[in-house]
């Protein structure tokens, strides 16, 4: 019998589960979330991790997270959008004008607002592509342009004020309003309170009436974006366009179309946040979304997205946003001065970037 002469191809190597895990961009965000949770377990009072406390920090996390997921997709695609926060104000003004000044129903006003936002995304994307300017510069310009348009537009609509009221009254009877504002599963939570499974007030009403709808949108968008990135050809195109756009273009990837679409998606994420927050507040103003562009990018970077493109994760942005919400609200449950918030957030950003870079280089052998 001849000896077994099977030769193993050195180009094909099985990776261990640990090695594959260490390559995941969201690893730093998950580790950060664990550390932040442990920190607040020891420093915050017990009510932070009750059902009510969890909803308190998940709500701002959800609003930021929708922006961060859009920002992370664009960053993976190799571009940057600094106009997200101003887009929230601009889209809020458009939405307010449609429902209050024009009296349109939500079934018209919501798509109209998303279309306006999408057009701004097209303008951003095409300017970046056709001029060759860095997206950082183009969207920095639109940060000021859209904020200025919001100020001027609201003064024109209201006769001099920078705040437009009357949104809640305009949409109160609209059948679509519960999908963008308020709480979901209120009947279920009332039953849970009746059975004594969740905390109640003395009247018997549940302290948490339901799940805020923005949290459901947040989870749904995170799952959908992750599916796009990991399970579809479009996801491969996004990673390729951000990694090396010339090589991707030579391989048949429609790079310009991918980048323009990502700018549209980012703008529409901002418009969705604007719609939900305007309905919740019952008004819109020119400062809505102020500095959210930086917070969204921080959450995306904590989630593993690289500023250079081609690497990142929607789920990472999901966890990065939860870290942000936990820190913002968590400090109110402690004796720590809340002015430490920005120091805490900046430290988390720096640690997450260092952690992601070190792990990636160790696993991939980069220098």
Coordinates of C-alpha atoms in Angstrom, one line a residue:
X1 CA 0.0 0.0 0.0
X2 CA 1.5 3.4 -0.9
X3 CA 1.9 5.9 1.9
X4 CA -0.6 8.7 2.2
X5 CA 0.9 11.6 0.3
X6 CA -1.9 14.1 0.8
X7 CA -0.4 17.6 0.6
X8 CA -2.1 20.5 2.5
X9 CA -2.3 23.7 0.5
X10 CA -0.6 26.3 2.7
X11 CA -2.9 29.0 1.2
X12 CA -5.9 27.3 2.8
X13 CA -5.8 27.6 6.6
X14 CA -8.5 27.0 9.1
X15 CA -9.0 29.9 11.5
X16 CA -10.0 29.3 15.1
X17 CA -13.2 30.7 16.5
X18 CA -11.2 33.0 18.7
X19 CA -9.3 34.5 15.8
X20 CA -12.5 35.1 13.9
X21 CA -14.1 36.7 16.9
X22 CA -11.1 39.0 17.4
X23 CA -11.5 40.3 13.9
X24 CA -15.0 41.4 14.4
X25 CA -15.1 45.3 14.5
X26 CA -17.8 45.4 17.1
X27 CA -15.7 43.6 19.7
X28 CA -14.4 46.9 21.2
X29 CA -17.9 48.2 21.6
X30 CA -19.1 45.0 23.3
X31 CA -16.1 45.1 25.7
X32 CA -16.8 48.8 26.3
X33 CA -20.5 48.1 27.1
X34 CA -19.5 45.4 29.6
X35 CA -17.0 47.8 31.3
X36 CA -19.5 50.7 31.4
X37 CA -22.2 48.4 32.8
X38 CA -19.8 47.1 35.6
X39 CA -18.9 50.7 36.4
X40 CA -22.5 51.8 36.9
X41 CA -23.4 48.6 38.8
X42 CA -20.9 49.8 41.4
X43 CA -21.5 53.6 41.3
X44 CA -25.2 54.1 40.4
X45 CA -28.1 53.6 42.6
X46 CA -30.2 50.5 42.1
X47 CA -33.0 52.1 40.1
X48 CA -30.7 52.6 37.0
X49 CA -31.1 48.9 36.1
X50 CA -34.8 48.6 36.8
X51 CA -37.1 48.4 33.7
X52 CA -37.8 52.1 34.0
X53 CA -34.1 53.0 34.2
X54 CA -33.2 50.8 31.3
X55 CA -35.9 52.5 29.1
X56 CA -34.6 55.9 30.3
X57 CA -31.1 55.3 28.8
X58 CA -32.2 53.2 25.8
X59 CA -34.5 56.0 24.5
X60 CA -31.7 58.6 23.8
X61 CA -29.5 55.7 22.7
X62 CA -32.1 54.7 20.1
X63 CA -32.4 58.2 18.7
X64 CA -28.6 58.6 18.4
X65 CA -28.2 55.0 17.2
X66 CA -30.4 55.5 14.1
X67 CA -28.1 58.3 13.2
X68 CA -25.0 56.3 14.1
X69 CA -26.0 53.3 12.0
X70 CA -26.4 55.5 8.9
X71 CA -23.1 57.2 9.7
X72 CA -21.3 53.8 10.1
X73 CA -22.6 52.6 6.7
X74 CA -21.3 55.7 5.1
X75 CA -18.0 55.4 6.9
X76 CA -17.6 51.8 5.8
X77 CA -18.2 53.0 2.3
X78 CA -15.2 55.4 2.7
X79 CA -17.1 58.7 3.2
X80 CA -18.1 61.0 6.0
X81 CA -21.1 63.2 6.8
X82 CA -20.8 66.1 9.2
X83 CA -24.2 67.5 8.3
X84 CA -26.3 64.8 10.0
X85 CA -27.2 67.0 13.0
X86 CA -28.2 70.0 10.8
X87 CA -30.2 67.6 8.7
X88 CA -32.3 66.7 11.8
X89 CA -33.2 70.4 12.2
X90 CA -33.8 70.9 8.5
X91 CA -35.9 67.8 8.1
X92 CA -37.8 68.7 11.3
X93 CA -38.6 72.1 9.7
X94 CA -39.8 70.5 6.5
X95 CA -42.0 68.0 8.4
X96 CA -43.4 70.7 10.6
X97 CA -44.3 72.9 7.6
X98 CA -46.0 70.0 5.9
X99 CA -48.2 69.0 8.8
X100 CA -48.8 72.4 10.4
X101 CA -48.7 75.0 7.7
X102 CA -50.0 72.8 4.8
X103 CA -52.1 70.5 7.0
X104 CA -51.0 67.4 5.2
X105 CA -51.6 63.9 6.7
X106 CA -48.6 61.8 7.9
X107 CA -49.0 59.4 5.0
X108 CA -48.0 62.3 2.7
X109 CA -45.8 64.4 5.1
X110 CA -43.5 61.6 6.1
X111 CA -42.5 60.4 2.6
X112 CA -42.3 64.1 1.6
X113 CA -39.8 64.8 4.4
X114 CA -37.8 61.7 3.5
X115 CA -37.7 62.8 -0.1
X116 CA -36.4 66.3 0.8
X117 CA -33.7 64.7 3.0
X118 CA -32.8 62.2 0.3
X119 CA -32.4 65.0 -2.2
X120 CA -29.9 66.7 0.1
X121 CA -28.1 63.4 0.3
X122 CA -27.9 63.2 -3.5
X123 CA -26.5 66.7 -3.5
X124 CA -23.8 65.8 -0.9
X125 CA -22.9 62.6 -2.8
X126 CA -22.7 64.2 -6.2
X127 CA -20.7 67.1 -5.0
X128 CA -18.2 64.7 -3.4
X129 CA -18.0 62.5 -6.6
X130 CA -18.0 65.3 -9.2
X131 CA -15.6 67.7 -7.5
X132 CA -13.3 65.2 -6.0
X133 CA -13.4 67.2 -2.7
X134 CA -13.2 65.3 0.5
X135 CA -16.6 64.5 1.9
X136 CA -15.4 66.0 5.2
X137 CA -15.2 69.4 3.5
X138 CA -18.5 69.1 1.5
X139 CA -20.6 68.0 4.4
X140 CA -18.9 70.5 6.8
X141 CA -20.2 73.2 4.4
X142 CA -23.7 71.6 4.5
X143 CA -23.6 71.5 8.3
X144 CA -23.8 75.3 8.2
X145 CA -26.0 75.6 5.1
X146 CA -28.7 73.4 6.5
X147 CA -28.6 74.9 9.9
X148 CA -28.9 78.4 8.3
X149 CA -31.8 77.2 6.1
X150 CA -33.5 75.9 9.2
X151 CA -33.2 79.3 11.0
X152 CA -34.3 81.3 8.0
X153 CA -37.1 78.9 7.1
X154 CA -38.6 78.7 10.6
X155 CA -38.6 82.5 10.9
X156 CA -40.4 82.7 7.6
X157 CA -43.0 80.0 8.5
X158 CA -43.7 81.4 12.0
X159 CA -43.3 85.2 11.4
X160 CA -40.1 85.6 13.3
X161 CA -39.7 82.7 15.7
X162 CA -37.2 79.9 15.4
X163 CA -39.7 77.4 16.9
X164 CA -42.7 75.9 15.1
X165 CA -45.4 74.7 17.4
X166 CA -48.7 72.9 16.8
X167 CA -47.3 69.6 15.5
X168 CA -48.9 67.4 18.3
X169 CA -52.4 68.9 17.6
X170 CA -51.9 68.5 13.8
X171 CA -51.2 64.8 14.0
X172 CA -53.1 63.7 17.2
X173 CA -55.8 61.9 15.2
X174 CA -53.6 60.5 12.5
X175 CA -53.6 56.7 12.3
X176 CA -49.8 56.7 11.5
X177 CA -48.8 58.7 14.6
X178 CA -48.5 55.7 16.9
X179 CA -45.8 54.2 14.6
X180 CA -43.5 57.2 15.1
X181 CA -44.3 58.4 18.6
X182 CA -45.3 57.1 22.0
X183 CA -45.1 53.6 23.4
X184 CA -45.7 50.2 21.8
X185 CA -47.2 47.1 23.5
X186 CA -49.1 49.1 26.1
X187 CA -51.7 46.4 26.5
X188 CA -49.0 43.8 27.3
X189 CA -47.4 46.1 29.9
X190 CA -50.8 46.8 31.5
X191 CA -51.3 43.0 31.8
X192 CA -47.7 42.5 33.2
X193 CA -48.5 45.2 35.8
X194 CA -51.8 43.5 36.7
X195 CA -50.0 40.2 37.2
X196 CA -47.4 42.0 39.4
X197 CA -44.5 41.2 37.1
X198 CA -43.4 44.9 36.7
X199 CA -43.4 47.9 39.0
X200 CA -46.6 49.9 39.3
X201 CA -47.7 53.2 40.8
X202 CA -50.1 53.2 43.7
X203 CA -53.0 53.5 41.3
X204 CA -51.9 50.2 39.7
X205 CA -50.7 51.8 36.5
X206 CA -47.4 50.4 35.2
X207 CA -44.4 52.7 35.8
X208 CA -43.3 51.7 32.3
X209 CA -46.3 51.9 30.0
X210 CA -44.6 50.3 27.0
X211 CA -41.6 50.2 24.8
X212 CA -40.8 53.6 23.2
X213 CA -41.3 53.2 19.4
X214 CA -37.8 54.7 18.7
X215 CA -36.3 51.7 20.4
X216 CA -38.1 49.3 18.0
X217 CA -37.0 51.4 15.0
X218 CA -33.5 51.3 16.4
X219 CA -33.4 47.5 16.7
X220 CA -35.1 47.0 13.3
X221 CA -32.7 49.3 11.5
X222 CA -29.7 47.7 13.2
X223 CA -30.8 44.2 12.2
X224 CA -31.6 45.3 8.6
X225 CA -28.3 47.1 8.1
X226 CA -26.4 44.1 9.5
X227 CA -28.2 41.8 7.1
X228 CA -27.4 44.2 4.2
X229 CA -23.7 44.3 5.1
X230 CA -23.2 40.6 5.8
X231 CA -25.7 38.7 3.6
X232 CA -26.1 40.7 0.4
X233 CA -24.0 41.8 -2.6
X234 CA -24.7 45.4 -1.7
X235 CA -22.9 44.8 1.5
X236 CA -19.8 43.6 -0.4
X237 CA -20.0 46.6 -2.6
X238 CA -20.1 48.9 0.5
X239 CA -17.0 47.3 2.0
X240 CA -15.2 47.3 -1.4
X241 CA -16.0 50.9 -2.2
X242 CA -14.6 52.0 1.2
X243 CA -11.6 49.7 1.0
X244 CA -10.2 50.6 -2.4
X245 CA -12.6 52.4 -4.7
X246 CA -10.3 52.1 -7.8
X247 CA -9.9 48.3 -7.4
X248 CA -13.7 48.0 -6.6
X249 CA -14.5 50.0 -9.8
X250 CA -12.3 47.9 -11.9
X251 CA -14.0 44.8 -10.5
X252 CA -17.4 46.0 -11.6
X253 CA -18.7 47.6 -8.4
X254 CA -20.8 50.7 -9.1
X255 CA -18.8 52.8 -6.6
X256 CA -20.4 56.2 -7.4
X257 CA -23.9 54.8 -7.1
X258 CA -23.0 53.0 -3.8
X259 CA -21.6 56.2 -2.3
X260 CA -24.5 58.4 -3.4
X261 CA -27.0 55.8 -2.0
X262 CA -25.1 55.8 1.3
X263 CA -25.4 59.6 1.5
X264 CA -29.1 59.3 0.9
X265 CA -29.5 56.6 3.6
X266 CA -27.6 58.8 6.1
X267 CA -29.8 61.8 5.3
X268 CA -33.0 59.7 5.6
X269 CA -31.9 58.3 9.0
X270 CA -31.6 61.9 10.2
X271 CA -35.0 62.7 8.8
X272 CA -36.5 59.7 10.6
X273 CA -35.1 60.9 13.9
X274 CA -36.4 64.4 13.1
X275 CA -39.9 63.1 12.5
X276 CA -40.0 61.0 15.7
X277 CA -38.6 63.7 17.9
X278 CA -40.8 66.5 16.4
X279 CA -44.0 64.4 17.0
X280 CA -42.9 63.5 20.5
X281 CA -42.0 67.1 21.4
X282 CA -45.0 68.6 19.5
X283 CA -42.8 71.3 18.0
X284 CA -39.6 71.8 16.0
X285 CA -36.8 74.3 16.4
X286 CA -33.6 75.4 14.6
X287 CA -31.3 73.9 17.3
X288 CA -32.7 70.4 17.0
X289 CA -30.0 67.8 16.4
X290 CA -27.2 70.2 17.6
X291 CA -23.8 68.4 17.7
X292 CA -25.5 65.1 16.9
X293 CA -23.2 64.6 13.9
X294 CA -20.2 64.3 16.3
X295 CA -22.1 62.1 18.7
X296 CA -23.1 59.8 15.9
X297 CA -19.6 59.5 14.5
X298 CA -18.3 58.9 18.0
X299 CA -20.8 56.0 18.4
X300 CA -19.8 54.6 15.0
X301 CA -16.1 54.8 15.8
X302 CA -16.6 53.2 19.2
X303 CA -18.5 50.5 17.3
X304 CA -15.4 49.7 15.2
X305 CA -15.9 51.8 12.0
X306 CA -12.6 53.2 10.7
X307 CA -12.4 56.8 9.5
X308 CA -10.4 55.5 6.5
X309 CA -13.3 53.3 5.3
X310 CA -13.6 49.6 4.4
X311 CA -14.1 48.3 7.9
X312 CA -16.9 48.6 10.4
X313 CA -20.2 47.2 11.7
X314 CA -23.8 48.3 12.1
X315 CA -24.1 46.2 15.2
X316 CA -21.0 47.9 16.6
X317 CA -22.7 51.3 16.1
X318 CA -25.7 49.8 17.9
X319 CA -23.6 48.9 21.0
X320 CA -21.7 52.2 20.7
X321 CA -25.0 54.1 20.9
X322 CA -26.1 52.2 23.9
X323 CA -22.8 53.1 25.6
X324 CA -23.5 56.7 24.9
X325 CA -27.0 56.6 26.2
X326 CA -25.9 54.7 29.3
X327 CA -23.2 57.3 30.1
X328 CA -25.5 60.3 29.4
X329 CA -28.3 59.0 31.7
X330 CA -26.2 56.9 34.0
X331 CA -24.4 59.8 35.5
X332 CA -27.7 61.2 36.8
X333 CA -28.0 58.0 38.9
X334 CA -24.6 58.6 40.6
X335 CA -23.1 61.3 42.8
X336 CA -20.6 62.1 40.0
X337 CA -20.7 65.6 38.6
X338 CA -22.4 65.4 35.1
X339 CA -19.9 67.8 33.7
X340 CA -17.6 64.7 33.6
X341 CA -19.7 63.3 30.8
X342 CA -17.7 64.6 27.9
X343 CA -14.4 63.5 29.6
X344 CA -15.9 60.1 30.0
X345 CA -17.1 59.9 26.4
X346 CA -13.8 61.2 25.0
X347 CA -11.9 58.6 27.0
X348 CA -14.2 55.8 25.8
X349 CA -13.7 56.9 22.2
X350 CA -9.9 56.9 22.6
X351 CA -9.8 53.6 24.3
X352 CA -12.2 52.0 21.8
X353 CA -10.0 53.2 18.8
X354 CA -6.8 52.0 20.5
X355 CA -8.4 48.6 21.4
X356 CA -9.7 48.0 17.9
X357 CA -6.4 49.0 16.2
X358 CA -4.3 46.8 18.5
X359 CA -6.6 43.8 18.2
X360 CA -6.9 44.1 14.4
X361 CA -3.2 44.4 13.9
X362 CA -2.4 41.4 16.2
X363 CA -4.9 39.2 14.3
X364 CA -4.2 40.4 10.8
X365 CA -0.5 40.9 11.1
X366 CA -0.7 44.5 10.0
X367 CA 2.1 46.9 11.0

